[in-house]
Tab-separated table of C-alpha atoms in Angstrom:
chain	number	residue	atom	x	y	z
C	1	GLY	CA	32.892	130.556	141.277
C	2	ALA	CA	32.171	133.825	143.063
C	3	PHE	CA	35.566	135.213	141.896
C	4	GLY	CA	36.101	133.552	138.482
C	5	LEU	CA	32.658	134.072	136.920
C	6	PRO	CA	32.420	137.840	137.581
C	7	PHE	CA	36.023	138.188	136.384
C	8	GLY	CA	35.141	136.374	133.181
C	9	LEU	CA	32.137	138.530	132.477
C	10	LEU	CA	34.084	141.663	133.213
C	11	MET	CA	36.750	140.665	130.690
C	12	THR	CA	34.095	139.983	128.125
C	13	ILE	CA	32.431	143.435	128.677
C	14	VAL	CA	35.624	145.459	128.745
C	15	THR	CA	37.076	143.830	125.644
C	16	GLY	CA	33.880	143.961	123.625
C	17	GLY	CA	33.487	140.131	123.534
C	18	GLU	CA	30.237	138.333	122.909
C	19	LEU	CA	28.512	136.424	125.686
C	20	PHE	CA	25.267	134.494	124.736
C	21	THR	CA	23.635	135.098	128.093
C	22	GLY	CA	24.386	138.823	127.946
C	23	ASN	CA	23.172	138.956	124.363
C	24	THR	CA	19.797	137.590	125.304
C	25	ALA	CA	19.216	140.757	127.213
C	26	LEU	CA	20.973	143.561	125.218
C	27	VAL	CA	20.284	142.329	121.694
C	28	THR	CA	16.608	141.660	122.511
C	29	ALA	CA	16.396	145.164	123.878
C	30	ALA	CA	18.039	146.599	120.753
C	31	VAL	CA	15.515	144.775	118.570
C	32	MET	CA	12.589	145.869	120.624
C	33	GLU	CA	13.808	149.460	120.579
C	34	GLY	CA	13.970	149.401	116.791
C	35	LYS	CA	17.774	149.673	116.716
C	36	SER	CA	18.348	146.164	115.302
C	37	SER	CA	16.433	143.426	113.452
C	38	TRP	CA	15.203	139.985	114.365
C	39	LYS	CA	17.657	138.657	111.746
C	40	ASP	CA	20.488	140.319	113.639
C	41	LEU	CA	19.213	138.763	116.880
C	42	VAL	CA	19.278	135.274	115.504
C	43	LYS	CA	22.783	135.873	114.043
C	44	SER	CA	23.982	137.240	117.440
C	45	TRP	CA	22.518	134.512	119.509
C	46	SER	CA	23.689	131.691	117.157
C	47	ALA	CA	27.183	133.049	116.806
C	48	SER	CA	27.647	133.756	120.458
C	49	PHE	CA	26.184	130.469	121.566
C	50	THR	CA	28.353	128.444	119.188
C	51	GLY	CA	31.470	130.496	119.990
C	52	ASN	CA	30.868	130.280	123.714
C	53	PHE	CA	30.274	126.527	123.487
C	54	VAL	CA	33.421	125.845	121.470
C	55	GLY	CA	35.513	128.115	123.725
C	56	SER	CA	34.118	126.575	126.912
C	57	ILE	CA	34.891	123.015	125.762
C	58	LEU	CA	38.454	124.087	124.772
C	59	LEU	CA	39.014	125.793	128.108
C	60	ALA	CA	37.583	122.722	129.998
C	61	TYR	CA	40.019	120.547	128.092
C	62	LEU	CA	42.949	122.791	128.881
C	63	ALA	CA	41.918	122.924	132.628
C	64	PHE	CA	41.664	119.142	132.565
C	65	GLN	CA	45.073	118.743	131.047
C	66	SER	CA	46.678	121.239	133.382
C	67	GLY	CA	45.019	119.769	136.576
C	68	THR	CA	43.802	123.142	137.690
C	69	LEU	CA	40.462	124.348	139.046
C	70	GLY	CA	39.929	121.932	141.889
C	71	ASN	CA	40.282	118.201	142.237
C	72	GLY	CA	38.385	115.539	140.333
C	73	PRO	CA	35.706	114.800	142.981
C	74	ALA	CA	34.549	118.420	143.132
C	75	ALA	CA	34.216	118.742	139.303
C	76	VAL	CA	32.495	115.317	139.115
C	77	ALA	CA	30.034	116.271	141.865
C	78	ILE	CA	29.157	119.558	140.207
C	79	ALA	CA	28.546	117.948	136.838
C	80	THR	CA	26.521	115.092	138.327
C	81	GLY	CA	24.438	117.432	140.408
C	82	LYS	CA	23.634	119.839	137.530
C	83	CYS	CA	22.542	116.897	135.276
C	84	SER	CA	20.388	115.394	138.055
C	85	LEU	CA	17.969	118.344	138.242
C	86	SER	CA	14.440	118.068	136.941
C	87	TRP	CA	13.785	119.996	133.641
C	88	GLN	CA	11.569	122.506	135.470
C	89	THR	CA	14.189	123.134	138.154
C	90	ALA	CA	16.934	123.626	135.595
C	91	PHE	CA	14.756	126.039	133.566
C	92	VAL	CA	13.944	128.169	136.647
C	93	ARG	CA	17.521	128.232	137.858
C	94	GLY	CA	18.488	129.360	134.325
C	95	LEU	CA	15.748	132.087	134.353
C	96	LEU	CA	16.785	133.433	137.791
C	97	CYS	CA	20.509	133.339	136.892
C	98	ASN	CA	20.088	135.343	133.723
C	99	TRP	CA	17.785	137.849	135.329
C	100	LEU	CA	20.845	138.697	137.413
C	101	ILE	CA	23.286	138.461	134.551
C	102	GLY	CA	21.039	140.662	132.343
C	103	MET	CA	20.868	143.211	135.119
C	104	SER	CA	24.681	143.201	135.545
C	105	VAL	CA	25.282	143.687	131.813
C	106	TYR	CA	22.710	146.373	131.627
C	107	MET	CA	24.157	148.225	134.608
C	108	ALA	CA	27.748	147.818	133.327
C	109	SER	CA	26.704	149.259	129.938
C	110	GLY	CA	25.769	152.402	131.737
C	111	CYS	CA	29.188	152.814	133.497
C	112	ALA	CA	32.066	154.710	132.033
C	113	SER	CA	34.819	153.506	134.286
C	114	ILE	CA	36.247	150.033	134.698
C	115	ALA	CA	35.707	150.481	138.488
C	116	GLY	CA	32.025	151.082	137.816
C	117	LYS	CA	31.703	148.182	135.482
C	118	THR	CA	33.437	145.936	138.043
C	119	ILE	CA	30.918	146.862	140.768
C	120	ALA	CA	27.984	146.504	138.360
C	121	VAL	CA	29.066	143.036	137.410
C	122	TRP	CA	30.537	141.638	140.632
C	123	PHE	CA	27.536	141.610	142.983
C	124	PRO	CA	24.845	140.164	140.723
C	125	VAL	CA	27.184	137.444	139.343
C	126	SER	CA	28.427	136.620	142.879
C	127	ALA	CA	24.768	136.354	143.908
C	128	PHE	CA	23.887	133.857	141.202
C	129	VAL	CA	26.874	131.735	142.241
C	130	ALA	CA	26.057	131.940	145.911
C	131	LEU	CA	22.391	130.984	145.120
C	132	GLY	CA	23.445	127.965	143.073
C	133	LEU	CA	21.731	129.161	139.927
C	134	ASP	CA	22.572	127.895	136.441
C	135	ASN	CA	24.276	129.768	133.579
C	136	SER	CA	24.270	127.974	130.197
C	137	VAL	CA	27.822	129.249	129.282
C	138	ALA	CA	29.247	128.434	132.681
C	139	ASN	CA	27.734	124.940	132.406
C	140	MET	CA	29.252	124.490	128.968
C	141	PHE	CA	32.545	124.568	130.864
C	142	LEU	CA	31.716	123.006	134.227
C	143	ILE	CA	29.827	119.947	133.070
C	144	PRO	CA	32.293	118.878	130.338
C	145	LEU	CA	35.164	119.323	132.852
C	146	GLY	CA	33.362	117.071	135.289
C	147	MET	CA	32.766	114.476	132.487
C	148	MET	CA	36.533	114.600	131.562
C	149	ARG	CA	37.283	113.969	135.295
C	150	GLY	CA	35.001	110.850	135.412
C	151	ALA	CA	31.470	112.073	136.032
C	152	GLN	CA	28.904	109.439	134.872
C	153	VAL	CA	27.123	111.923	132.659
C	154	THR	CA	26.446	111.162	128.998
C	155	ILE	CA	26.374	113.811	126.271
C	156	PRO	CA	22.591	113.414	125.842
C	157	GLN	CA	22.093	113.921	129.586
C	158	PHE	CA	24.263	116.988	129.540
C	159	LEU	CA	22.296	118.478	126.604
C	160	LEU	CA	18.695	117.348	127.501
C	161	LYS	CA	18.828	117.457	131.267
C	162	ASN	CA	20.808	120.700	131.622
C	163	LEU	CA	22.007	122.744	128.688
C	164	ILE	CA	18.652	122.970	126.811
C	165	PRO	CA	16.385	123.870	129.800
C	166	VAL	CA	19.074	126.145	131.293
C	167	THR	CA	19.565	127.900	127.998
C	168	LEU	CA	15.767	128.497	127.580
C	169	GLY	CA	15.548	129.762	131.120
C	170	ASN	CA	18.513	132.101	130.356
C	171	ILE	CA	16.637	133.461	127.357
C	172	VAL	CA	13.471	134.214	129.355
C	173	GLY	CA	15.466	135.608	132.298
C	174	GLY	CA	17.470	137.914	130.108
C	175	ALA	CA	15.027	139.025	127.493
C	176	ILE	CA	11.855	139.232	129.619
C	177	CYS	CA	12.664	139.365	133.257
C	178	ALA	CA	15.707	141.693	133.099
C	179	MET	CA	14.962	143.824	129.951
C	180	ALA	CA	11.200	143.947	129.405
C	181	PRO	CA	10.293	145.977	132.610
C	182	PHE	CA	12.765	148.701	131.458
C	183	GLY	CA	11.646	148.603	127.899
C	184	LEU	CA	7.962	148.739	128.707
C	185	THR	CA	8.246	151.601	131.255
C	186	HIS	CA	11.080	153.674	129.866
C	187	GLY	CA	11.690	152.510	126.338
C	188	LYS	CA	9.840	152.027	123.042
C	189	TRP	CA	8.934	148.323	123.302
C	190	PHE	CA	5.934	147.540	121.038
C	191	ASN	CA	5.891	151.161	119.923
C	192	THR	CA	8.281	150.972	116.993
C	193	LYS	CA	9.176	148.542	114.202
C	194	SER	CA	12.633	147.029	113.981
C	195	PRO	CA	14.501	147.908	110.805
C	196	SER	CA	14.175	145.440	107.960
C	197	LYS	CA	17.555	144.009	107.032
């Protein structure tokens, strides 16, 4: 949790990988600054969401087969709890989570050293884990793992009660809560047109 998730985000940032939740912040900012297009945003979000989903399911299956990452009851309890939230609660947890993730990605993008990027990522991500907030990409792994280990959660429950509201909350948290204040006060949001591509 508080160790693995910051480590995963740091690996993504350092290697130049694509993380949907980070892209909701940075790609939105690029579009609003006129450095990218809405078409590029849709392409980025679609590709990263799909890739993250497939990779998370694969990793959950490998973790299940290897018997790692805690015992069955813990994974089952996490999956069951996350799919028992109200739609509003899941949305707000997603919003707050990606506000922190967006800030961590934004701060890490301004750091030249791996040590700086590590500090920029570690504290906000650890905070969202400690607060019990919801990250759509993390849940793409955690909930299927719990389902594989016996959680009484159906695929429609996973999608409708967690993944969809959390994803929408992540979009608002990353694009609006994390990036809009900087874009409106220090950037060119609403002052320039994005390139037509």
